[in-house]
């Protein structure tokens, strides 16, 4: 959510020429860094979830059939 909001806000701050104004440059840079951190955190959590589900979770124990 943080990544999406940061990206949307920073993109809405752009002018008609696709550039940020001098007064908005610092805020836009902070929002872009926040977007990258959020996106990488999501990717890491997603990769861990896949790894945990496929490799790290033990197989269920087999029960003897009566």
XYZ file of N, CA and C in Angstrom:
198
model
N 0.835 -1.184 0.000
C 0.000 0.000 0.000
C 0.881 1.249 0.000
N 1.919 1.226 0.846
C 2.814 2.379 0.928
C 3.474 2.652 -0.417
N 3.916 1.597 -1.074
C 4.576 1.763 -2.373
C 3.616 2.366 -3.396
N 2.407 1.894 -3.435
C 1.435 2.406 -4.393
C 1.068 3.858 -4.151
N 0.866 4.213 -2.899
C 0.535 5.604 -2.564
C 1.710 6.517 -2.876
N 2.911 6.089 -2.539
C 4.094 6.909 -2.811
C 4.281 7.122 -4.306
N 4.139 6.067 -5.080
C 4.292 6.188 -6.529
C 3.220 7.089 -7.121
N 1.993 6.886 -6.725
C 0.905 7.716 -7.243
C 1.069 9.180 -6.888
N 1.485 9.459 -5.675
C 1.678 10.842 -5.255
C 2.837 11.488 -5.996
N 3.937 10.762 -6.125
C 5.084 11.352 -6.819
C 4.781 11.572 -8.304
N 4.038 10.681 -8.923
C 3.677 10.875 -10.331
C 2.700 12.041 -10.518
N 1.837 12.261 -9.544
C 0.881 13.364 -9.665
C 1.549 14.726 -9.469
N 2.744 14.733 -8.887
C 3.462 15.985 -8.676
C 4.197 16.452 -9.931
N 4.280 15.625 -10.949
C 4.982 15.999 -12.177
C 4.210 17.055 -12.948
N 4.957 17.864 -13.648
C 4.344 18.889 -14.481
C 3.976 18.317 -15.836
N 3.528 19.208 -16.720
C 3.125 18.785 -18.063
C 4.308 18.248 -18.866
N 5.512 18.709 -18.535
C 6.707 18.248 -19.250
C 7.299 16.978 -18.648
N 6.692 16.450 -17.596
C 7.176 15.213 -16.977
C 8.256 15.419 -15.945
N 8.507 16.655 -15.575
C 9.544 16.964 -14.589
C 8.918 17.555 -13.337
N 9.684 17.469 -12.260
C 9.244 18.059 -10.996
C 9.715 19.505 -10.926
N 8.953 20.338 -10.246
C 9.405 21.713 -10.027
C 10.517 21.694 -8.979
N 11.271 22.756 -8.913
C 12.394 22.829 -7.971
C 11.903 22.732 -6.532
N 10.744 23.265 -6.250
C 10.228 23.213 -4.878
C 9.714 21.823 -4.500
N 9.317 21.030 -5.478
C 8.796 19.685 -5.209
C 9.850 18.588 -5.329
N 11.053 18.925 -5.757
C 12.070 17.903 -6.027
C 12.429 17.098 -4.783
N 12.594 17.730 -3.651
C 12.945 17.016 -2.417
C 11.852 16.062 -1.973
N 10.619 16.531 -2.036
C 9.489 15.682 -1.654
C 9.349 14.514 -2.618
N 9.514 14.785 -3.906
C 9.408 13.721 -4.901
C 10.505 12.674 -4.707
N 11.710 13.105 -4.379
C 12.801 12.164 -4.141
C 12.487 11.270 -2.937
N 11.972 11.877 -1.875
C 11.590 11.091 -0.689
C 10.496 10.087 -1.022
N 9.510 10.503 -1.802
C 8.427 9.594 -2.189
C 8.942 8.470 -3.082
N 9.874 8.768 -3.966
C 10.438 7.729 -4.824
C 11.238 6.717 -4.016
N 11.996 7.184 -3.029
C 12.742 6.264 -2.165
C 11.774 5.416 -1.348
N 10.703 6.029 -0.854
C 9.693 5.284 -0.099
C 9.044 4.227 -0.985
N 8.789 4.568 -2.229
C 8.223 3.604 -3.174
C 9.166 2.415 -3.361
N 10.443 2.692 -3.571
C 11.410 1.611 -3.784
C 11.541 0.722 -2.555
N 11.598 1.317 -1.385
C 11.704 0.521 -0.152
C 10.468 -0.351 0.015
N 9.293 0.212 -0.209
C 8.060 -0.570 -0.096
C 7.983 -1.693 -1.106
N 8.398 -1.414 -2.339
C 8.363 -2.441 -3.383
C 9.347 -3.569 -3.084
N 10.561 -3.220 -2.633
C 11.531 -4.256 -2.294
C 11.098 -5.061 -1.067
N 10.485 -4.402 -0.098
C 9.994 -5.128 1.082
C 8.894 -6.105 0.679
N 7.998 -5.683 -0.208
C 6.955 -6.587 -0.689
C 7.558 -7.757 -1.448
N 8.528 -7.477 -2.320
C 9.153 -8.553 -3.093
C 9.869 -9.542 -2.186
N 10.531 -9.047 -1.155
C 11.227 -9.936 -0.226
C 10.231 -10.793 0.563
N 9.152 -10.181 1.021
C 8.144 -10.944 1.762
C 7.471 -11.980 0.861
N 7.208 -11.621 -0.387
C 6.600 -12.553 -1.325
C 7.538 -13.729 -1.609
N 8.811 -13.421 -1.852
C 9.793 -14.481 -2.115
C 9.944 -15.393 -0.903
N 9.944 -14.817 0.298
C 10.030 -15.643 1.494
C 8.803 -16.544 1.619
N 7.632 -16.019 1.306
C 6.419 -16.830 1.377
C 6.456 -17.999 0.410
N 6.942 -17.754 -0.788
C 7.062 -18.838 -1.774
C 8.086 -19.861 -1.301
N 9.232 -19.370 -0.838
C 10.276 -20.262 -0.335
C 9.785 -21.068 0.857
N 9.089 -20.417 1.757
C 8.562 -21.108 2.934
C 7.544 -22.173 2.535
N 6.689 -21.853 1.590
C 5.666 -22.808 1.180
C 6.210 -23.990 0.401
N 7.267 -23.777 -0.360
C 7.774 -24.843 -1.217
C 8.916 -25.644 -0.592
N 9.758 -25.004 0.197
C 10.975 -25.653 0.651
C 11.020 -25.836 2.162
N 10.675 -24.812 2.899
C 10.901 -24.832 4.337
C 9.805 -25.511 5.147
N 8.623 -25.667 4.593
C 7.531 -26.308 5.318
C 7.690 -27.827 5.236
N 7.717 -28.486 6.399
C 7.875 -29.941 6.359
C 6.630 -30.630 5.800
N 6.838 -31.776 5.254
C 5.720 -32.562 4.726
C 4.862 -33.061 5.893
N 3.577 -33.206 5.681
C 2.722 -33.703 6.766
C 3.114 -35.139 7.122
N 2.967 -35.434 8.411
C 3.336 -36.781 8.844
C 2.321 -37.792 8.324
N 2.808 -38.941 7.963
C 1.949 -40.013 7.436
C 1.322 -40.766 8.597
N 0.026 -40.968 8.513
C -0.673 -41.734 9.547
C -0.913 -43.143 9.020
N -0.763 -44.107 9.886
C -1.077 -45.474 9.445
C -2.576 -45.634 9.191
N -2.909 -46.366 8.158
C -4.313 -46.607 7.825
C -4.802 -47.763 8.665
N -5.961 -47.617 9.360
C -6.460 -48.726 10.226
C -6.999 -49.893 9.442
